[in-house]
């Protein structure tokens, strides 16, 4: 198969970028999108030109590194997959394919298609610890958790933090990501002691990182490779409201360090 | 703590949802009240006199609603500006997955509704556009002095096809705004899950459509009735 790529090229975060065209020839339909980019980069290297920089790691859809907006869709035209799990058979032979980075003020472009997503890490960090006793591993059934609750928590624990929700959101909001992280621990008994503090801290960090606000359009859940539902954002809203309300009536202890 | 809560991204979403709910509730009451014009002059004029004779209550109500509208508008613009800043460089190619057109044009439909609101106040409340409305008086049973003839004012106001059409287009815009606003407020207040999300979307459209029907029937009916009466005569 043959394609024409329109790829975003940008040397660094300070220099403005632009779309440039490259031919991709003799591409096997069963190649992944990233493998196709590898082939193009091989050719560029042979021609002594700068290869296209893009993020990738596991290439099996679980690490959350790959981050391409393909033809205007975060993680490309297929549902519930990451960019690395897009195969060239999904495109028409001879098609022109536009490849752009995840665009958000919170994700500065480092080079070409690589963006800095450490803002998401800082949100996780601000979530802090959970109180688990040290010592021997607890007995398997010492802390019973209902099947349904365990599954719900697991559904959101699928979040790989790729940031596609931010990329697809009309407002570059990170609320699907934050709601997944807040819900994951908020549903489980182990997450209860710090639940209120956690949701308040994570929302406050999210705001400080210049992400946008949710306007309830659910573009995020449509592109999420892990199919995380935007209904979790409603749970985030609920949790934050209750935590803030409780916070207004509680005085912070002078001696509480770290948390 | 309270200030931080209100200024946070989520806090401002609650404000939008709560003020929106109050403004929507007022629209329902306003619609039900104005239905009385369809029941004849005595009915609507008695109702209007009842409202006008309770000045302190009327003004506290107006002040409260004004505050709600102001909050809704200010916070809405604040959020909109924030959201624009969150993506300074746009996508060269962008494909929308499921966001409806109404949800993407809230700031514009909102601005047009505000513009219509100003016109509506100048038209029927302050009567600057039609000063002759102030002279329309009539009598209702149980009241000595003449009262404002709201019935005649509305009939006169909607006699003009352009005016009637403006009102109908404006309430259509309001319904359009609400078709996203109603399902959205449940999400913002945390009252939505996967089981009810489809229902809420349809509920929003249904309520918005009913409000459009209810609000547009008044100018449409008055225009048709007055013109029809002249034609038949």
PDB file of C-alpha atoms in Angstrom, chain A:
ATOM      1  CA  UNK A   1       0.000   0.000   0.000  1.00  0.00           C
ATOM      2  CA  UNK A   2       1.094   3.596  -0.606  1.00  0.00           C
ATOM      3  CA  UNK A   3       0.213   6.632   1.480  1.00  0.00           C
ATOM      4  CA  UNK A   4       1.003  10.307   1.677  1.00  0.00           C
ATOM      5  CA  UNK A   5       1.719  11.425   5.243  1.00  0.00           C
ATOM      6  CA  UNK A   6       1.214  14.957   6.452  1.00  0.00           C
ATOM      7  CA  UNK A   7       3.257  15.008   9.637  1.00  0.00           C
ATOM      8  CA  UNK A   8       3.661  17.756  12.234  1.00  0.00           C
ATOM      9  CA  UNK A   9       7.350  18.700  12.376  1.00  0.00           C
ATOM     10  CA  UNK A  10       8.603  20.925  15.158  1.00  0.00           C
ATOM     11  CA  UNK A  11      12.270  20.998  16.211  1.00  0.00           C
ATOM     12  CA  UNK A  12      11.550  21.982  19.852  1.00  0.00           C
ATOM     13  CA  UNK A  13       8.963  23.603  22.095  1.00  0.00           C
ATOM     14  CA  UNK A  14      10.107  27.137  21.301  1.00  0.00           C
ATOM     15  CA  UNK A  15      10.158  26.955  17.503  1.00  0.00           C
ATOM     16  CA  UNK A  16       6.832  26.970  15.673  1.00  0.00           C
ATOM     17  CA  UNK A  17       6.035  23.787  13.779  1.00  0.00           C
ATOM     18  CA  UNK A  18       4.269  22.949  10.532  1.00  0.00           C
ATOM     19  CA  UNK A  19       2.830  20.039   8.593  1.00  0.00           C
ATOM     20  CA  UNK A  20       5.178  18.423   6.076  1.00  0.00           C
ATOM     21  CA  UNK A  21       4.406  15.768   3.488  1.00  0.00           C
ATOM     22  CA  UNK A  22       6.226  12.460   3.158  1.00  0.00           C
ATOM     23  CA  UNK A  23       5.515   9.488   0.902  1.00  0.00           C
ATOM     24  CA  UNK A  24       5.112   6.048   2.535  1.00  0.00           C
ATOM     25  CA  UNK A  25       5.650   3.400  -0.171  1.00  0.00           C
ATOM     26  CA  UNK A  26       5.292  -0.384  -0.257  1.00  0.00           C
ATOM     27  CA  UNK A  27       3.603  -0.607   3.111  1.00  0.00           C
ATOM     28  CA  UNK A  28       2.300  -3.995   4.214  1.00  0.00           C
ATOM     29  CA  UNK A  29      -1.393  -3.702   5.200  1.00  0.00           C
ATOM     30  CA  UNK A  30      -0.676  -5.666   8.380  1.00  0.00           C
ATOM     31  CA  UNK A  31       1.978  -3.271   9.585  1.00  0.00           C
ATOM     32  CA  UNK A  32       1.062  -1.224  12.630  1.00  0.00           C
ATOM     33  CA  UNK A  33       0.953   2.542  12.264  1.00  0.00           C
ATOM     34  CA  UNK A  34       4.195   2.883  14.204  1.00  0.00           C
ATOM     35  CA  UNK A  35       5.914   0.264  12.035  1.00  0.00           C
ATOM     36  CA  UNK A  36       4.862   2.269   9.005  1.00  0.00           C
ATOM     37  CA  UNK A  37       6.469   5.336  10.611  1.00  0.00           C
ATOM     38  CA  UNK A  38       9.593   3.227  11.229  1.00  0.00           C
ATOM     39  CA  UNK A  39       9.751   2.444   7.505  1.00  0.00           C
ATOM     40  CA  UNK A  40       9.380   6.116   6.620  1.00  0.00           C
ATOM     41  CA  UNK A  41      12.073   7.008   9.148  1.00  0.00           C
ATOM     42  CA  UNK A  42      14.445   4.390   7.662  1.00  0.00           C
ATOM     43  CA  UNK A  43      14.065   6.082   4.321  1.00  0.00           C
ATOM     44  CA  UNK A  44      14.520   9.560   5.813  1.00  0.00           C
ATOM     45  CA  UNK A  45      17.694   8.411   7.587  1.00  0.00           C
ATOM     46  CA  UNK A  46      19.080   6.960   4.333  1.00  0.00           C
ATOM     47  CA  UNK A  47      18.421  10.311   2.680  1.00  0.00           C
ATOM     48  CA  UNK A  48      20.278  12.015   5.520  1.00  0.00           C
ATOM     49  CA  UNK A  49      17.159  13.788   6.703  1.00  0.00           C
ATOM     50  CA  UNK A  50      15.886  14.146  10.244  1.00  0.00           C
ATOM     51  CA  UNK A  51      13.601  11.184  11.137  1.00  0.00           C
ATOM     52  CA  UNK A  52      10.141  11.866  12.566  1.00  0.00           C
ATOM     53  CA  UNK A  53      10.231  11.802  16.378  1.00  0.00           C
ATOM     54  CA  UNK A  54       7.337   9.963  18.030  1.00  0.00           C
ATOM     55  CA  UNK A  55       6.706   8.399  21.439  1.00  0.00           C
ATOM     56  CA  UNK A  56       6.407   4.623  21.792  1.00  0.00           C
ATOM     57  CA  UNK A  57       7.377   1.855  24.151  1.00  0.00           C
ATOM     58  CA  UNK A  58       5.540  -1.444  24.555  1.00  0.00           C
ATOM     59  CA  UNK A  59       3.741  -1.371  21.201  1.00  0.00           C
ATOM     60  CA  UNK A  60       1.065  -3.655  22.572  1.00  0.00           C
ATOM     61  CA  UNK A  61      -1.401  -1.090  23.817  1.00  0.00           C
ATOM     62  CA  UNK A  62      -0.718  -1.166  27.542  1.00  0.00           C
ATOM     63  CA  UNK A  63       2.036   1.321  28.362  1.00  0.00           C
ATOM     64  CA  UNK A  64       0.376   4.567  27.349  1.00  0.00           C
ATOM     65  CA  UNK A  65       3.405   6.060  25.602  1.00  0.00           C
ATOM     66  CA  UNK A  66       2.218   6.311  21.991  1.00  0.00           C
ATOM     67  CA  UNK A  67       0.299   9.510  21.452  1.00  0.00           C
ATOM     68  CA  UNK A  68      -0.699  10.369  17.917  1.00  0.00           C
ATOM     69  CA  UNK A  69      -3.655  12.272  16.580  1.00  0.00           C
ATOM     70  CA  UNK A  70      -4.307  10.494  13.267  1.00  0.00           C
ATOM     71  CA  UNK A  71      -6.670  12.202  10.815  1.00  0.00           C
ATOM     72  CA  UNK A  72      -8.053  14.357  13.605  1.00  0.00           C
ATOM     73  CA  UNK A  73      -8.721  11.509  16.030  1.00  0.00           C
ATOM     74  CA  UNK A  74      -6.649  10.779  19.114  1.00  0.00           C
ATOM     75  CA  UNK A  75      -5.250   7.249  18.667  1.00  0.00           C
ATOM     76  CA  UNK A  76      -6.643   7.045  15.152  1.00  0.00           C
ATOM     77  CA  UNK A  77      -9.744   5.695  13.468  1.00  0.00           C
ATOM     78  CA  UNK A  78     -10.316   2.476  15.442  1.00  0.00           C
ATOM     79  CA  UNK A  79     -12.174   2.303  18.761  1.00  0.00           C
ATOM     80  CA  UNK A  80     -10.609   1.324  22.076  1.00  0.00           C
ATOM     81  CA  UNK A  81      -7.035   1.027  20.855  1.00  0.00           C
ATOM     82  CA  UNK A  82      -3.864   3.039  21.235  1.00  0.00           C
ATOM     83  CA  UNK A  83      -1.953   4.474  18.260  1.00  0.00           C
ATOM     84  CA  UNK A  84       0.370   1.435  18.187  1.00  0.00           C
ATOM     85  CA  UNK A  85      -2.602  -0.891  17.695  1.00  0.00           C
ATOM     86  CA  UNK A  86      -3.781   0.873  14.548  1.00  0.00           C
ATOM     87  CA  UNK A  87      -2.973  -1.191  11.440  1.00  0.00           C
ATOM     88  CA  UNK A  88      -2.502   0.130   7.947  1.00  0.00           C
ATOM     89  CA  UNK A  89      -5.378  -2.028   6.669  1.00  0.00           C
ATOM     90  CA  UNK A  90      -7.649   0.507   8.411  1.00  0.00           C
ATOM     91  CA  UNK A  91      -6.733   3.052   5.724  1.00  0.00           C
ATOM     92  CA  UNK A  92      -7.530   3.220   2.027  1.00  0.00           C
ATOM     93  CA  UNK A  93      -4.659   2.634  -0.356  1.00  0.00           C
ATOM     94  CA  UNK A  94      -3.353   5.971  -1.598  1.00  0.00           C
ATOM     95  CA  UNK A  95      -4.889   7.893   1.311  1.00  0.00           C
ATOM     96  CA  UNK A  96      -3.413  11.080   2.698  1.00  0.00           C
ATOM     97  CA  UNK A  97      -2.986  10.673   6.461  1.00  0.00           C
ATOM     98  CA  UNK A  98      -2.509  13.620   8.800  1.00  0.00           C
ATOM     99  CA  UNK A  99      -0.475  12.959  11.938  1.00  0.00           C
ATOM    100  CA  UNK A 100      -0.375  15.526  14.729  1.00  0.00           C
ATOM    101  CA  UNK A 101       0.762  15.543  18.365  1.00  0.00           C
ATOM    102  CA  UNK A 102      -1.637  15.658  21.354  1.00  0.00           C
ATOM    103  CA  UNK A 103      -2.357  19.374  21.596  1.00  0.00           C
ATOM    104  CA  UNK A 104      -2.798  21.020  24.979  1.00  0.00           C
ATOM    105  CA  UNK A 105      -1.208  23.867  26.897  1.00  0.00           C
ATOM    106  CA  UNK A 106      -0.482  21.323  29.628  1.00  0.00           C
ATOM    107  CA  UNK A 107       1.388  19.089  27.142  1.00  0.00           C
ATOM    108  CA  UNK A 108       4.213  21.169  25.639  1.00  0.00           C
ATOM    109  CA  UNK A 109       5.541  19.736  22.360  1.00  0.00           C
ATOM    110  CA  UNK A 110       9.111  18.516  22.880  1.00  0.00           C
ATOM    111  CA  UNK A 111       9.788  17.500  19.297  1.00  0.00           C
ATOM    112  CA  UNK A 112       7.604  16.654  16.286  1.00  0.00           C
ATOM    113  CA  UNK A 113       4.964  14.289  17.679  1.00  0.00           C
ATOM    114  CA  UNK A 114       6.409  13.943  21.187  1.00  0.00           C
ATOM    115  CA  UNK A 115       4.704  15.887  23.960  1.00  0.00           C
ATOM    116  CA  UNK A 116       5.596  16.216  27.635  1.00  0.00           C
ATOM    117  CA  UNK A 117       2.814  14.576  29.632  1.00  0.00           C
ATOM    118  CA  UNK A 118       4.430  14.853  33.056  1.00  0.00           C
ATOM    119  CA  UNK A 119       1.529  17.098  34.138  1.00  0.00           C
ATOM    120  CA  UNK A 120      -0.444  13.846  34.472  1.00  0.00           C
ATOM    121  CA  UNK A 121       2.313  12.403  36.692  1.00  0.00           C
ATOM    122  CA  UNK A 122       2.151  15.477  38.915  1.00  0.00           C
ATOM    123  CA  UNK A 123      -1.598  14.967  39.313  1.00  0.00           C
ATOM    124  CA  UNK A 124      -0.956  11.370  40.389  1.00  0.00           C
ATOM    125  CA  UNK A 125       1.762  12.499  42.800  1.00  0.00           C
ATOM    126  CA  UNK A 126      -0.518  15.019  44.440  1.00  0.00           C
ATOM    127  CA  UNK A 127      -2.969  12.177  45.089  1.00  0.00           C
ATOM    128  CA  UNK A 128      -0.487  10.956  47.697  1.00  0.00           C
ATOM    129  CA  UNK A 129      -0.371   7.704  49.599  1.00  0.00           C
ATOM    130  CA  UNK A 130      -2.964   5.250  50.837  1.00  0.00           C
ATOM    131  CA  UNK A 131      -2.778   3.887  54.370  1.00  0.00           C
ATOM    132  CA  UNK A 132      -1.743   0.251  54.193  1.00  0.00           C
ATOM    133  CA  UNK A 133      -0.174  -1.456  57.175  1.00  0.00           C
ATOM    134  CA  UNK A 134       3.366  -2.687  56.660  1.00  0.00           C
ATOM    135  CA  UNK A 135       4.426  -6.146  57.708  1.00  0.00           C
ATOM    136  CA  UNK A 136       3.155  -9.417  56.360  1.00  0.00           C
ATOM    137  CA  UNK A 137       0.919  -9.487  53.342  1.00  0.00           C
ATOM    138  CA  UNK A 138      -2.707  -9.457  54.482  1.00  0.00           C
ATOM    139  CA  UNK A 139      -4.765 -12.655  54.220  1.00  0.00           C
ATOM    140  CA  UNK A 140      -6.562 -12.940  50.918  1.00  0.00           C
ATOM    141  CA  UNK A 141     -10.022 -12.623  52.425  1.00  0.00           C
ATOM    142  CA  UNK A 142      -9.199 -10.391  55.402  1.00  0.00           C
ATOM    143  CA  UNK A 143     -10.777  -7.430  53.623  1.00  0.00           C
ATOM    144  CA  UNK A 144     -13.822  -8.587  51.664  1.00  0.00           C
ATOM    145  CA  UNK A 145     -14.656  -6.494  48.599  1.00  0.00           C
ATOM    146  CA  UNK A 146     -17.827  -7.193  46.620  1.00  0.00           C
ATOM    147  CA  UNK A 147     -17.371  -8.553  43.117  1.00  0.00           C
ATOM    148  CA  UNK A 148     -19.248  -5.656  41.536  1.00  0.00           C
ATOM    149  CA  UNK A 149     -17.210  -3.040  43.377  1.00  0.00           C
ATOM    150  CA  UNK A 150     -13.957  -4.794  42.521  1.00  0.00           C
ATOM    151  CA  UNK A 151     -14.932  -4.865  38.842  1.00  0.00           C
ATOM    152  CA  UNK A 152     -15.942  -1.209  38.815  1.00  0.00           C
ATOM    153  CA  UNK A 153     -12.657  -0.216  40.408  1.00  0.00           C
ATOM    154  CA  UNK A 154     -10.806  -2.407  37.924  1.00  0.00           C
ATOM    155  CA  UNK A 155     -12.632  -0.821  34.981  1.00  0.00           C
ATOM    156  CA  UNK A 156     -11.133   2.553  35.838  1.00  0.00           C
ATOM    157  CA  UNK A 157      -7.806   1.062  36.930  1.00  0.00           C
ATOM    158  CA  UNK A 158      -7.395   0.197  33.234  1.00  0.00           C
ATOM    159  CA  UNK A 159      -6.426   3.830  32.624  1.00  0.00           C
ATOM    160  CA  UNK A 160      -2.886   3.851  31.214  1.00  0.00           C
ATOM    161  CA  UNK A 161      -2.517   7.621  31.503  1.00  0.00           C
ATOM    162  CA  UNK A 162      -1.902   8.124  27.774  1.00  0.00           C
ATOM    163  CA  UNK A 163      -3.628  11.515  27.754  1.00  0.00           C
ATOM    164  CA  UNK A 164      -5.864  10.825  24.733  1.00  0.00           C
ATOM    165  CA  UNK A 165      -8.786  12.229  26.759  1.00  0.00           C
ATOM    166  CA  UNK A 166      -6.939  15.544  26.988  1.00  0.00           C
ATOM    167  CA  UNK A 167      -6.070  15.414  23.283  1.00  0.00           C
ATOM    168  CA  UNK A 168      -9.649  14.738  22.197  1.00  0.00           C
ATOM    169  CA  UNK A 169     -11.367  17.122  24.624  1.00  0.00           C
ATOM    170  CA  UNK A 170     -12.557  20.338  22.984  1.00  0.00           C
ATOM    171  CA  UNK A 171     -11.166  22.147  26.024  1.00  0.00           C
ATOM    172  CA  UNK A 172      -8.052  20.024  26.625  1.00  0.00           C
ATOM    173  CA  UNK A 173      -9.488  18.946  29.966  1.00  0.00           C
ATOM    174  CA  UNK A 174      -7.934  16.099  31.936  1.00  0.00           C
ATOM    175  CA  UNK A 175     -11.106  15.251  33.830  1.00  0.00           C
ATOM    176  CA  UNK A 176     -11.565  11.738  32.459  1.00  0.00           C
ATOM    177  CA  UNK A 177      -8.030  10.887  33.581  1.00  0.00           C
ATOM    178  CA  UNK A 178      -8.478  12.461  37.012  1.00  0.00           C
ATOM    179  CA  UNK A 179     -11.894  10.853  37.456  1.00  0.00           C
ATOM    180  CA  UNK A 180     -10.411   7.430  36.659  1.00  0.00           C
ATOM    181  CA  UNK A 181      -7.636   7.859  39.200  1.00  0.00           C
ATOM    182  CA  UNK A 182      -9.973   9.261  41.863  1.00  0.00           C
ATOM    183  CA  UNK A 183     -12.603   6.579  41.276  1.00  0.00           C
ATOM    184  CA  UNK A 184     -10.110   3.719  41.260  1.00  0.00           C
ATOM    185  CA  UNK A 185      -9.064   4.263  44.875  1.00  0.00           C
ATOM    186  CA  UNK A 186     -12.272   5.976  45.958  1.00  0.00           C
ATOM    187  CA  UNK A 187     -14.317   2.827  45.369  1.00  0.00           C
ATOM    188  CA  UNK A 188     -12.066   0.509  47.355  1.00  0.00           C
ATOM    189  CA  UNK A 189     -11.881   0.249  51.150  1.00  0.00           C
ATOM    190  CA  UNK A 190      -8.108   0.781  51.065  1.00  0.00           C
ATOM    191  CA  UNK A 191      -8.668   4.202  49.534  1.00  0.00           C
ATOM    192  CA  UNK A 192     -11.166   5.488  52.091  1.00  0.00           C
ATOM    193  CA  UNK A 193      -8.962   7.125  54.778  1.00  0.00           C
ATOM    194  CA  UNK A 194      -7.449   9.655  52.330  1.00  0.00           C
ATOM    195  CA  UNK A 195     -10.386   9.805  49.937  1.00  0.00           C
ATOM    196  CA  UNK A 196     -11.457  13.410  50.557  1.00  0.00           C
ATOM    197  CA  UNK A 197      -7.956  14.771  50.748  1.00  0.00           C
ATOM    198  CA  UNK A 198      -7.005  12.937  47.562  1.00  0.00           C
ATOM    199  CA  UNK A 199      -9.817  14.227  45.362  1.00  0.00           C
ATOM    200  CA  UNK A 200      -9.290  17.799  46.512  1.00  0.00           C
ATOM    201  CA  UNK A 201      -5.540  17.651  45.962  1.00  0.00           C
ATOM    202  CA  UNK A 202      -5.808  16.054  42.525  1.00  0.00           C
ATOM    203  CA  UNK A 203      -8.405  18.542  41.287  1.00  0.00           C
ATOM    204  CA  UNK A 204      -6.345  21.420  42.620  1.00  0.00           C
ATOM    205  CA  UNK A 205      -3.225  20.150  40.799  1.00  0.00           C
ATOM    206  CA  UNK A 206      -5.238  19.575  37.630  1.00  0.00           C
ATOM    207  CA  UNK A 207      -6.385  23.202  37.720  1.00  0.00           C
ATOM    208  CA  UNK A 208      -2.863  24.467  38.396  1.00  0.00           C
ATOM    209  CA  UNK A 209      -1.533  22.561  35.358  1.00  0.00           C
ATOM    210  CA  UNK A 210      -3.707  24.650  32.986  1.00  0.00           C
ATOM    211  CA  UNK A 211      -5.961  21.877  31.779  1.00  0.00           C
ATOM    212  CA  UNK A 212      -9.345  23.061  30.509  1.00  0.00           C
ATOM    213  CA  UNK A 213     -12.753  22.449  32.047  1.00  0.00           C
ATOM    214  CA  UNK A 214     -15.219  19.733  31.203  1.00  0.00           C
ATOM    215  CA  UNK A 215     -18.173  20.861  29.092  1.00  0.00           C
ATOM    216  CA  UNK A 216     -19.838  17.433  29.182  1.00  0.00           C
ATOM    217  CA  UNK A 217     -19.359  16.589  25.507  1.00  0.00           C
ATOM    218  CA  UNK A 218     -17.765  13.186  26.181  1.00  0.00           C
ATOM    219  CA  UNK A 219     -15.247  13.295  23.338  1.00  0.00           C
ATOM    220  CA  UNK A 220     -12.838  11.782  25.877  1.00  0.00           C
ATOM    221  CA  UNK A 221     -14.695   8.515  26.393  1.00  0.00           C
ATOM    222  CA  UNK A 222     -15.046   8.110  22.613  1.00  0.00           C
ATOM    223  CA  UNK A 223     -11.277   7.965  22.133  1.00  0.00           C
ATOM    224  CA  UNK A 224     -10.239   6.337  25.415  1.00  0.00           C
ATOM    225  CA  UNK A 225      -8.297   3.185  24.468  1.00  0.00           C
ATOM    226  CA  UNK A 226      -9.506   1.576  27.679  1.00  0.00           C
ATOM    227  CA  UNK A 227     -13.158   2.512  27.248  1.00  0.00           C
ATOM    228  CA  UNK A 228     -13.386   4.468  30.494  1.00  0.00           C
ATOM    229  CA  UNK A 229     -16.834   6.000  30.797  1.00  0.00           C
ATOM    230  CA  UNK A 230     -17.401   9.732  31.250  1.00  0.00           C
ATOM    231  CA  UNK A 231     -19.893   8.795  33.963  1.00  0.00           C
ATOM    232  CA  UNK A 232     -16.785   8.627  36.152  1.00  0.00           C
ATOM    233  CA  UNK A 233     -16.509  12.399  35.744  1.00  0.00           C
ATOM    234  CA  UNK A 234     -19.937  12.662  37.372  1.00  0.00           C
ATOM    235  CA  UNK A 235     -18.596  10.597  40.260  1.00  0.00           C
ATOM    236  CA  UNK A 236     -15.565  12.909  40.441  1.00  0.00           C
ATOM    237  CA  UNK A 237     -17.905  15.913  40.574  1.00  0.00           C
ATOM    238  CA  UNK A 238     -19.898  14.250  43.359  1.00  0.00           C
ATOM    239  CA  UNK A 239     -16.819  13.254  45.344  1.00  0.00           C
ATOM    240  CA  UNK A 240     -15.258  16.684  45.043  1.00  0.00           C
ATOM    241  CA  UNK A 241     -18.443  18.474  46.103  1.00  0.00           C
ATOM    242  CA  UNK A 242     -18.857  16.281  49.185  1.00  0.00           C
ATOM    243  CA  UNK A 243     -15.163  16.447  50.086  1.00  0.00           C
ATOM    244  CA  UNK A 244     -15.134  20.237  49.754  1.00  0.00           C
ATOM    245  CA  UNK A 245     -18.303  20.559  51.804  1.00  0.00           C
ATOM    246  CA  UNK A 246     -16.820  18.417  54.563  1.00  0.00           C
ATOM    247  CA  UNK A 247     -13.571  20.372  54.306  1.00  0.00           C
ATOM    248  CA  UNK A 248     -15.384  23.633  55.010  1.00  0.00           C
ATOM    249  CA  UNK A 249     -16.431  22.324  58.410  1.00  0.00           C
ATOM    250  CA  UNK A 250     -13.204  20.624  59.446  1.00  0.00           C
ATOM    251  CA  UNK A 251     -10.141  22.274  60.844  1.00  0.00           C
ATOM    252  CA  UNK A 252      -6.841  20.873  59.644  1.00  0.00           C
ATOM    253  CA  UNK A 253      -4.732  19.287  62.379  1.00  0.00           C
ATOM    254  CA  UNK A 254      -1.524  21.188  63.089  1.00  0.00           C
ATOM    255  CA  UNK A 255       0.489  18.002  63.486  1.00  0.00           C
ATOM    256  CA  UNK A 256      -0.630  16.162  60.337  1.00  0.00           C
ATOM    257  CA  UNK A 257       2.556  15.977  58.317  1.00  0.00           C
ATOM    258  CA  UNK A 258       2.926  14.622  54.817  1.00  0.00           C
ATOM    259  CA  UNK A 259      -0.763  14.246  54.171  1.00  0.00           C
TER     260      UNK A 259
END
